[in-house]
mmCIF file of C-alpha atoms in Angstrom:
data_model
loop_
_atom_site.group_PDB
_atom_site.id
_atom_site.type_symbol
_atom_site.label_atom_id
_atom_site.label_comp_id
_atom_site.label_asym_id
_atom_site.label_seq_id
_atom_site.Cartn_x
_atom_site.Cartn_y
_atom_site.Cartn_z
ATOM 1 C CA MET A 1 75.706 59.021 191.527
ATOM 2 C CA GLU A 2 77.726 55.777 191.015
ATOM 3 C CA MET A 3 76.273 52.765 190.593
ATOM 4 C CA LEU A 4 76.696 50.157 193.894
ATOM 5 C CA GLN A 5 77.800 46.667 193.160
ATOM 6 C CA ILE A 6 75.320 43.814 194.223
ATOM 7 C CA ILE A 7 77.804 40.945 196.073
ATOM 8 C CA PRO A 8 76.094 37.757 195.950
ATOM 9 C CA ALA A 9 76.349 35.387 198.837
ATOM 10 C CA SER A 10 77.711 32.649 199.479
ATOM 11 C CA LYS A 11 76.247 29.314 200.513
ATOM 12 C CA ASN A 12 76.524 29.853 204.175
ATOM 13 C CA GLY A 13 75.120 32.737 203.823
ATOM 14 C CA THR A 14 78.128 35.072 204.613
ATOM 15 C CA ARG A 15 78.861 37.282 201.418
ATOM 16 C CA MET A 16 81.900 37.175 199.159
ATOM 17 C CA VAL A 17 84.585 39.647 199.273
ATOM 18 C CA PRO A 18 85.608 40.641 195.932
ATOM 19 C CA PRO A 19 89.460 41.037 195.208
ATOM 20 C CA PRO A 20 91.435 44.496 196.207
ATOM 21 C CA PRO A 21 92.069 46.855 193.542
ATOM 22 C CA ILE A 22 95.095 45.819 191.190
ATOM 23 C CA ASN A 23 98.371 47.528 191.906
ATOM 24 C CA LYS A 24 99.410 47.971 188.247
ATOM 25 C CA PRO A 25 102.828 49.857 189.056
ATOM 26 C CA HIS A 26 103.501 46.859 191.320
ATOM 27 C CA VAL A 27 102.290 44.262 188.295
ATOM 28 C CA CYS A 28 104.641 46.071 185.421
ATOM 29 C CA LEU A 29 107.476 46.514 187.117
ATOM 30 C CA SER A 30 107.718 42.859 188.673
ATOM 31 C CA THR A 31 106.643 41.581 185.372
ATOM 32 C CA THR A 32 109.692 43.562 183.605
ATOM 33 C CA LEU A 33 112.317 42.775 186.103
ATOM 34 C CA ILE A 34 110.888 39.057 185.399
ATOM 35 C CA MET A 35 110.941 39.339 181.757
ATOM 36 C CA SER A 36 114.476 41.207 181.163
ATOM 37 C CA SER A 37 116.310 38.553 183.051
ATOM 38 C CA MET A 38 114.601 35.852 180.927
ATOM 39 C CA VAL A 39 115.979 37.890 177.787
ATOM 40 C CA LEU A 40 119.451 38.549 179.116
ATOM 41 C CA MET A 41 119.510 34.663 179.856
ATOM 42 C CA ASP A 42 118.498 33.826 176.377
ATOM 43 C CA ALA A 43 121.428 36.446 174.972
ATOM 44 C CA TYR A 44 123.406 33.921 176.662
ATOM 45 C CA LEU A 45 121.921 30.802 175.850
ATOM 46 C CA VAL A 46 122.121 32.027 172.073
ATOM 47 C CA GLU A 47 125.303 33.553 172.402
ATOM 48 C CA GLN A 48 127.104 30.204 173.177
ATOM 49 C CA ASN A 49 126.413 28.387 170.092
ATOM 50 C CA GLN A 50 127.401 28.929 166.804
ATOM 51 C CA GLY A 51 126.346 28.593 162.960
ATOM 52 C CA SER A 52 122.540 26.910 162.627
ATOM 53 C CA ARG A 53 122.164 25.575 165.858
ATOM 54 C CA LYS A 54 122.620 29.626 167.188
ATOM 55 C CA LEU A 55 119.298 30.196 164.988
ATOM 56 C CA GLY A 56 117.462 27.365 166.322
ATOM 57 C CA ILE A 57 118.510 27.877 169.734
ATOM 58 C CA CYS A 58 117.007 31.382 169.290
ATOM 59 C CA ILE A 59 113.390 30.373 168.061
ATOM 60 C CA MET A 60 113.632 27.421 171.110
ATOM 61 C CA VAL A 61 114.283 30.498 173.569
ATOM 62 C CA SER A 62 111.521 32.869 171.931
ATOM 63 C CA VAL A 63 108.914 30.362 172.081
ATOM 64 C CA GLY A 64 109.534 29.719 175.645
ATOM 65 C CA ASP A 65 109.493 33.061 176.568
ATOM 66 C CA ILE A 66 106.127 34.100 174.384
ATOM 67 C CA CYS A 67 104.356 30.643 176.358
ATOM 68 C CA PHE A 68 105.837 32.083 179.713
ATOM 69 C CA LEU A 69 104.690 35.829 178.940
ATOM 70 C CA VAL A 70 100.751 34.305 178.602
ATOM 71 C CA VAL A 71 101.099 32.480 181.847
ATOM 72 C CA LEU A 72 103.054 35.332 183.595
ATOM 73 C CA ARG A 73 100.107 37.764 182.237
ATOM 74 C CA TYR A 74 97.118 36.289 184.131
ATOM 75 C CA VAL A 75 99.633 35.317 187.530
ATOM 76 C CA ALA A 76 101.003 38.901 187.748
ATOM 77 C CA VAL A 77 97.905 40.233 187.671
ATOM 78 C CA TRP A 78 96.840 38.436 190.797
ATOM 79 C CA VAL A 79 100.160 38.900 192.642
ATOM 80 C CA GLY A 80 99.345 42.581 192.047
ATOM 81 C CA ALA A 81 95.712 42.281 193.285
ATOM 82 C CA GLU A 82 97.089 40.296 197.205
ATOM 83 C CA VAL A 83 99.455 43.367 197.151
ATOM 84 C CA ARG A 84 97.931 44.529 199.914
ATOM 85 C CA THR A 85 96.140 42.010 201.421
ATOM 86 C CA ALA A 86 97.912 39.533 203.713
ATOM 87 C CA LYS A 87 97.342 36.705 201.293
ATOM 88 C CA ARG A 88 100.777 35.879 199.284
ATOM 89 C CA GLY A 89 99.463 32.313 197.681
ATOM 90 C CA TYR A 90 99.852 33.993 194.258
ATOM 91 C CA ALA A 91 103.191 35.575 194.905
ATOM 92 C CA MET A 92 104.386 31.903 196.128
ATOM 93 C CA ILE A 93 103.084 30.448 192.471
ATOM 94 C CA LEU A 94 105.056 33.236 190.731
ATOM 95 C CA TRP A 95 108.418 32.715 192.594
ATOM 96 C CA PHE A 96 107.769 28.868 191.871
ATOM 97 C CA LEU A 97 107.027 29.351 188.445
ATOM 98 C CA TYR A 98 110.537 32.082 187.692
ATOM 99 C CA VAL A 99 112.505 29.977 189.595
ATOM 100 C CA PHE A 100 111.801 26.716 187.699
ATOM 101 C CA VAL A 101 112.316 28.268 184.270
ATOM 102 C CA LEU A 102 115.556 30.660 185.343
ATOM 103 C CA GLU A 103 117.220 27.739 186.685
ATOM 104 C CA ILE A 104 116.538 25.880 183.762
ATOM 105 C CA LYS A 105 118.254 28.302 181.804
ATOM 106 C CA VAL A 106 121.154 28.895 184.139
ATOM 107 C CA TYR A 107 121.822 25.196 184.379
ATOM 108 C CA PHE A 108 122.409 24.661 180.036
ATOM 109 C CA ILE A 109 124.451 27.807 180.268
ATOM 110 C CA TYR A 110 126.842 26.383 183.121
ATOM 111 C CA GLN A 111 126.569 22.785 180.945
ATOM 112 C CA ASN A 112 127.826 25.501 177.727
ATOM 113 C CA TYR A 113 130.758 26.520 180.203
ATOM 114 C CA LYS A 114 131.819 23.119 181.648
ATOM 115 C CA ALA A 115 132.072 21.954 177.782
ATOM 116 C CA ASP A 116 134.075 24.674 177.179
ATOM 117 C CA ARG A 117 136.878 25.262 179.160
ATOM 118 C CA LYS A 118 139.489 26.837 177.156
ATOM 119 C CA SER A 119 137.311 29.936 176.757
ATOM 120 C CA LEU A 120 137.697 31.758 179.568
ATOM 121 C CA ASP A 121 135.080 34.265 179.450
ATOM 122 C CA LEU A 122 135.756 35.910 182.911
ATOM 123 C CA MET A 123 133.998 39.567 182.792
ATOM 124 C CA ALA A 124 131.072 37.211 180.996
ATOM 125 C CA ARG A 125 130.850 34.907 183.790
ATOM 126 C CA LYS A 126 131.374 37.516 186.834
ATOM 127 C CA ALA A 127 128.331 39.108 184.685
ATOM 128 C CA LEU A 128 125.925 36.319 185.050
ATOM 129 C CA THR A 129 126.785 35.659 188.549
ATOM 130 C CA LEU A 130 126.062 39.739 189.337
ATOM 131 C CA LEU A 131 122.594 39.574 186.800
ATOM 132 C CA LEU A 132 121.222 36.033 189.114
ATOM 133 C CA SER A 133 122.431 38.103 192.689
ATOM 134 C CA ILE A 134 120.419 41.056 192.008
ATOM 135 C CA CYS A 135 117.503 39.742 190.141
ATOM 136 C CA ILE A 136 116.264 36.984 192.578
ATOM 137 C CA PRO A 137 116.453 38.882 194.832
ATOM 138 C CA ALA A 138 114.855 41.632 193.412
ATOM 139 C CA LEU A 139 111.715 39.605 192.816
ATOM 140 C CA TYR A 140 111.473 38.623 196.521
ATOM 141 C CA ILE A 141 111.555 41.886 197.728
ATOM 142 C CA LEU A 142 108.499 42.863 194.843
ATOM 143 C CA LEU A 143 106.449 39.887 195.716
ATOM 144 C CA VAL A 144 106.569 40.148 199.599
ATOM 145 C CA ALA A 145 105.968 44.092 199.141
ATOM 146 C CA THR A 146 107.035 45.081 202.928
ATOM 147 C CA GLU A 147 105.670 48.746 202.529
ATOM 148 C CA HIS A 148 102.518 47.841 201.097
ATOM 149 C CA MET A 149 101.575 46.440 204.330
ATOM 150 C CA GLU A 150 98.902 48.507 205.084
ATOM 151 C CA TYR A 151 96.949 45.529 207.663
ATOM 152 C CA VAL A 152 100.313 45.844 209.558
ATOM 153 C CA ARG A 153 99.543 48.882 211.372
ATOM 154 C CA THR A 154 102.468 49.313 214.347
ATOM 155 C CA PHE A 155 106.302 50.134 213.016
ATOM 156 C CA LYS A 156 107.989 47.762 215.233
ATOM 157 C CA LYS A 157 106.101 44.732 213.404
ATOM 158 C CA LYS A 158 107.181 46.156 209.960
ATOM 159 C CA GLU A 159 110.785 46.663 211.235
ATOM 160 C CA ASP A 160 110.756 42.957 212.617
ATOM 161 C CA LEU A 161 108.873 42.092 208.663
ATOM 162 C CA ARG A 162 111.630 44.299 207.258
ATOM 163 C CA ASN A 163 114.761 42.168 209.458
ATOM 164 C CA ARG A 164 113.432 38.849 208.496
ATOM 165 C CA LEU A 165 113.871 39.660 204.753
ATOM 166 C CA PHE A 166 117.425 40.843 204.743
ATOM 167 C CA TRP A 167 118.345 37.443 206.332
ATOM 168 C CA VAL A 168 116.367 35.363 203.424
ATOM 169 C CA ILE A 169 117.860 37.941 200.961
ATOM 170 C CA VAL A 170 121.272 37.097 202.592
ATOM 171 C CA ASP A 171 120.336 33.531 202.170
ATOM 172 C CA MET A 172 119.727 33.599 198.615
ATOM 173 C CA LEU A 173 123.112 35.039 197.947
ATOM 174 C CA ASP A 174 124.827 32.816 200.205
ATOM 175 C CA VAL A 175 122.870 29.489 197.939
ATOM 176 C CA LEU A 176 123.852 31.549 194.588
ATOM 177 C CA ASP A 177 127.381 31.917 195.937
ATOM 178 C CA ILE A 178 128.080 28.211 196.116
ATOM 179 C CA GLN A 179 126.579 27.911 192.717
ATOM 180 C CA ALA A 180 128.577 30.196 191.148
ATOM 181 C CA ASN A 181 131.551 28.286 191.871
ATOM 182 C CA LEU A 182 130.328 25.792 189.375
ATOM 183 C CA TRP A 183 130.880 28.378 186.334
ATOM 184 C CA GLU A 184 133.068 30.229 187.615
ATOM 185 C CA PRO A 185 136.872 29.825 186.028
ATOM 186 C CA GLN A 186 138.131 27.177 188.636
ATOM 187 C CA LYS A 187 142.278 25.585 187.997
ATOM 188 C CA LYS A 188 140.930 21.676 188.872
ATOM 189 C CA GLY A 189 137.142 20.790 188.467
ATOM 190 C CA LEU A 190 134.957 18.872 190.534
ATOM 191 C CA PRO A 191 133.582 15.442 189.768
ATOM 192 C CA ILE A 192 130.360 15.364 188.022
ATOM 193 C CA TRP A 193 128.138 14.007 190.754
ATOM 194 C CA ALA A 194 129.907 16.642 193.299
ATOM 195 C CA GLU A 195 129.162 19.602 190.717
ATOM 196 C CA GLY A 196 125.516 18.141 190.012
ATOM 197 C CA LEU A 197 124.150 17.488 193.744
ATOM 198 C CA MET A 198 125.778 20.943 194.096
ATOM 199 C CA PHE A 199 123.997 22.836 191.551
ATOM 200 C CA PHE A 200 120.666 20.766 192.377
ATOM 201 C CA TYR A 201 120.795 21.133 195.930
ATOM 202 C CA CYS A 202 121.060 24.776 195.633
ATOM 203 C CA TYR A 203 118.202 24.423 192.810
ATOM 204 C CA ILE A 204 115.780 23.064 195.498
ATOM 205 C CA LEU A 205 116.458 25.637 198.681
ATOM 206 C CA LEU A 206 115.942 28.504 195.896
ATOM 207 C CA LEU A 207 112.564 26.946 194.804
ATOM 208 C CA VAL A 208 111.708 26.197 198.395
ATOM 209 C CA LEU A 209 112.779 28.230 201.310
ATOM 210 C CA PRO A 210 111.633 31.921 199.927
ATOM 211 C CA CYS A 211 108.090 30.010 199.030
ATOM 212 C CA VAL A 212 107.999 29.067 203.171
ATOM 213 C CA SER A 213 108.761 32.459 204.157
ATOM 214 C CA LEU A 214 105.869 33.871 202.001
ATOM 215 C CA CYS A 215 103.785 30.951 204.053
ATOM 216 C CA GLU A 216 104.919 32.276 206.880
ATOM 217 C CA ILE A 217 104.024 35.961 205.954
ATOM 218 C CA SER A 218 100.608 34.284 204.375
ATOM 219 C CA MET A 219 99.520 32.375 207.343
ATOM 220 C CA GLN A 220 100.108 35.714 209.969
ATOM 221 C CA GLY A 221 97.520 37.260 207.961
ATOM 222 C CA ILE A 222 96.697 40.471 210.181
ATOM 223 C CA SER A 223 97.326 39.844 213.564
ATOM 224 C CA ILE A 224 101.281 39.377 212.647
ATOM 225 C CA VAL A 225 102.706 37.753 215.531
ATOM 226 C CA PRO A 226 106.718 37.891 214.666
ATOM 227 C CA HIS A 227 107.689 35.111 217.974
ATOM 228 C CA ARG A 228 105.242 32.602 215.806
ATOM 229 C CA MET A 229 107.364 33.030 212.349
ATOM 230 C CA MET A 230 109.959 30.111 213.587
ATOM 231 C CA LEU A 231 109.666 27.291 210.591
ATOM 232 C CA TYR A 232 112.131 29.395 208.101
ATOM 233 C CA PRO A 233 114.518 29.982 211.104
ATOM 234 C CA MET A 234 114.477 26.306 211.458
ATOM 235 C CA LEU A 235 114.697 25.233 208.517
ATOM 236 C CA SER A 236 117.510 28.171 207.073
ATOM 237 C CA MET A 237 119.790 26.936 209.763
ATOM 238 C CA LEU A 238 119.870 23.403 209.315
ATOM 239 C CA THR A 239 119.626 23.494 205.347
ATOM 240 C CA ILE A 240 121.776 27.081 204.238
ATOM 241 C CA ASN A 241 123.198 27.663 208.206
ATOM 242 C CA ILE A 242 124.796 24.584 208.251
ATOM 243 C CA ALA A 243 124.854 22.706 205.236
ATOM 244 C CA THR A 244 126.919 25.005 203.297
ATOM 245 C CA ILE A 245 129.860 25.028 205.759
ATOM 246 C CA PHE A 246 130.377 21.408 205.219
ATOM 247 C CA ILE A 247 129.931 22.466 201.521
ATOM 248 C CA ARG A 248 132.559 24.784 201.563
ATOM 249 C CA GLY A 249 135.031 23.251 203.670
ATOM 250 C CA SER A 250 134.761 20.256 202.288
ATOM 251 C CA ASN A 251 135.435 21.751 198.766
ATOM 252 C CA MET A 252 138.668 23.744 200.451
ATOM 253 C CA VAL A 253 140.135 20.230 202.173
ATOM 254 C CA PHE A 254 139.486 17.766 199.202
ATOM 255 C CA PHE A 255 139.077 19.055 196.060
ATOM 256 C CA ARG A 256 141.044 22.244 197.134
ATOM 257 C CA ASP A 257 139.284 25.495 195.725
ATOM 258 C CA ILE A 258 140.769 28.413 196.642
ATOM 259 C CA ARG A 259 137.179 30.393 195.571
ATOM 260 C CA VAL A 260 135.383 29.229 198.584
ATOM 261 C CA SER A 261 133.756 32.771 200.468
ATOM 262 C CA GLY A 262 135.609 32.839 203.418
ATOM 263 C CA ILE A 263 132.956 35.934 204.341
ATOM 264 C CA PHE A 264 129.822 33.339 204.135
ATOM 265 C CA MET A 265 130.994 31.201 206.129
ATOM 266 C CA GLY A 266 131.547 33.420 208.747
ATOM 267 C CA LYS A 267 128.388 34.852 208.122
ATOM 268 C CA ASN A 268 126.765 31.352 208.623
ATOM 269 C CA VAL A 269 128.817 31.020 212.175
ATOM 270 C CA LEU A 270 126.990 33.813 213.289
ATOM 271 C CA ALA A 271 123.794 33.185 212.027
ATOM 272 C CA ILE A 272 123.666 29.511 213.582
ATOM 273 C CA ALA A 273 125.085 31.466 217.036
ATOM 274 C CA LEU A 274 122.199 33.835 216.974
ATOM 275 C CA LYS A 275 119.498 31.326 216.117
ATOM 276 C CA VAL A 276 120.562 29.456 218.264
ATOM 277 C CA CYS A 277 119.812 32.160 221.282
ATOM 278 C CA MET A 278 116.664 32.676 219.511
ATOM 279 C CA PHE A 279 115.308 29.143 220.107
ATOM 280 C CA ALA A 280 116.203 29.236 223.535
ATOM 281 C CA GLN A 281 114.565 32.482 224.433
ATOM 282 C CA TYR A 282 111.320 31.052 222.381
ATOM 283 C CA ARG A 283 110.997 28.058 224.648
ATOM 284 C CA LYS A 284 111.994 30.781 227.803
ATOM 285 C CA HIS A 285 108.965 32.647 226.430
ATOM 286 C CA LEU A 286 106.781 29.169 226.502
ATOM 287 C CA ARG A 287 107.998 27.865 229.699
ATOM 288 C CA HIS A 288 106.746 31.076 231.700
ATOM 289 C CA ALA A 289 103.858 30.992 228.880
ATOM 290 C CA PRO A 290 100.718 30.817 231.721
ATOM 291 C CA ALA A 291 99.052 27.417 231.636
ATOM 292 C CA GLY A 292 96.174 27.872 229.071
ATOM 293 C CA SER A 293 97.059 27.338 225.356
ATOM 294 C CA GLY A 294 100.610 27.932 223.578
ATOM 295 C CA ALA A 295 98.925 30.336 220.723
ATOM 296 C CA ALA A 296 96.912 32.654 223.530
ATOM 297 C CA ALA A 297 99.754 32.989 225.668
ATOM 298 C CA ALA A 298 101.316 34.433 222.224
ATOM 299 C CA ASP A 299 98.767 36.758 221.718
ATOM 300 C CA PRO A 300 99.231 39.729 223.887
ATOM 301 C CA GLN A 301 95.463 40.887 222.940
ATOM 302 C CA HIS A 302 94.420 37.549 223.841
ATOM 303 C CA ASN A 303 95.716 37.371 226.930
ATOM 304 C CA THR A 304 94.243 40.817 228.295
ATOM 305 C CA MET A 305 90.801 39.651 226.737
ATOM 306 C CA ALA A 306 91.152 36.341 229.098
ATOM 307 C CA GLN A 307 92.309 38.374 231.954
ATOM 308 C CA THR A 308 88.956 40.639 231.611
ATOM 309 C CA GLN A 309 86.067 37.669 230.929
ATOM 310 C CA PRO A 310 86.479 36.079 234.763
ATOM 311 C CA ALA A 311 85.978 39.918 236.300
ATOM 312 C CA ILE A 312 82.877 40.217 233.612
ATOM 313 C CA HIS A 313 81.576 36.747 234.901
ATOM 314 C CA LEU A 314 82.464 37.438 238.874
ATOM 315 C CA LEU A 315 79.560 40.923 238.157
ATOM 316 C CA LYS A 316 77.099 38.401 236.805
ATOM 317 C CA PRO A 317 74.462 37.183 239.314
ATOM 318 C CA GLN A 318 74.762 33.464 239.595
ATOM 319 C CA ASN A 319 71.252 33.077 239.754
ATOM 320 C CA GLN A 320 69.799 34.308 237.101
ATOM 321 C CA THR A 321 68.993 32.508 233.906
ATOM 322 C CA PRO A 322 69.540 34.320 230.702
ATOM 323 C CA CYS A 323 66.764 35.580 228.284
ATOM 324 C CA PRO A 324 67.369 34.150 224.561
ATOM 325 C CA GLU A 325 67.939 37.476 223.693
ATOM 326 C CA GLY A 326 71.077 37.542 225.628
ATOM 327 C CA LEU A 327 72.341 34.005 224.372
ATOM 328 C CA ALA A 328 71.949 35.913 220.691
ATOM 329 C CA GLN A 329 74.096 39.086 221.853
ATOM 330 C CA GLU A 330 76.515 36.910 223.287
ATOM 331 C CA ASN A 331 76.879 34.587 220.156
ATOM 332 C CA THR A 332 76.605 37.667 217.997
#
């Protein structure tokens, strides 16, 4: 016979719910992906140095990886504990830590390539771009864990989340494409201020925008309403779709950069048109919504409850005073 666990009550009288069971395969997979990408970045840093400096870099990156693994041991467990819930707080913390450390290593790799322009190891530089374009979006997919969202019951809402997940991944690849132009071989280098501004702009976008998307999923909770998740589309349109068109256009016009991706420029133009139509449709929806509360008008379940309440009040006798027991039942 199993022992029943006594859950202590909090100060306001409600019982504190323990965290859900840990999803061990999810924890192992995310940890393996993070540490393998870190080790590969360390291999780039070690191979770019020669002699006694190579040994010193190897010791430094090994100590850093051990410290990061100690922190990851606790954060990844809590990320696995909140996979089946609506919360994504620890997922945002893990994403921030991972991108923060990874991009620092990428910055030093890029500086080493910049200092040694004569060594045009094209395959190694292309492999670095390919590695980042796989590891970073793959970790975001694991942190969102759409397939494990048991609280999303309807197929339509889960498909809407997958579509939003797809657009976030495409935006990441767009940012990584701009950042990769810095370490891939180029005939004419950009000015130092332009390179630094471009790198750290992409750095901030990779840090912040996926966290905004995870925060929108976390704030929705059990009743996910797709048209309330408008913060990320608005920010991505301004900071990615519009800004990267100007960045690529400036590289083509002023710096004669022939590696500018015309495919991503076309993607940004189409994304701007689609998001403008989406915003216009959303404003039209709010304009034609019933005059009450915007949040209540957006939730169909809330609307049905609000429409049934007047009929219930009409059925009640108007000259009777409800007894205290009836008030207690209504409050509960």
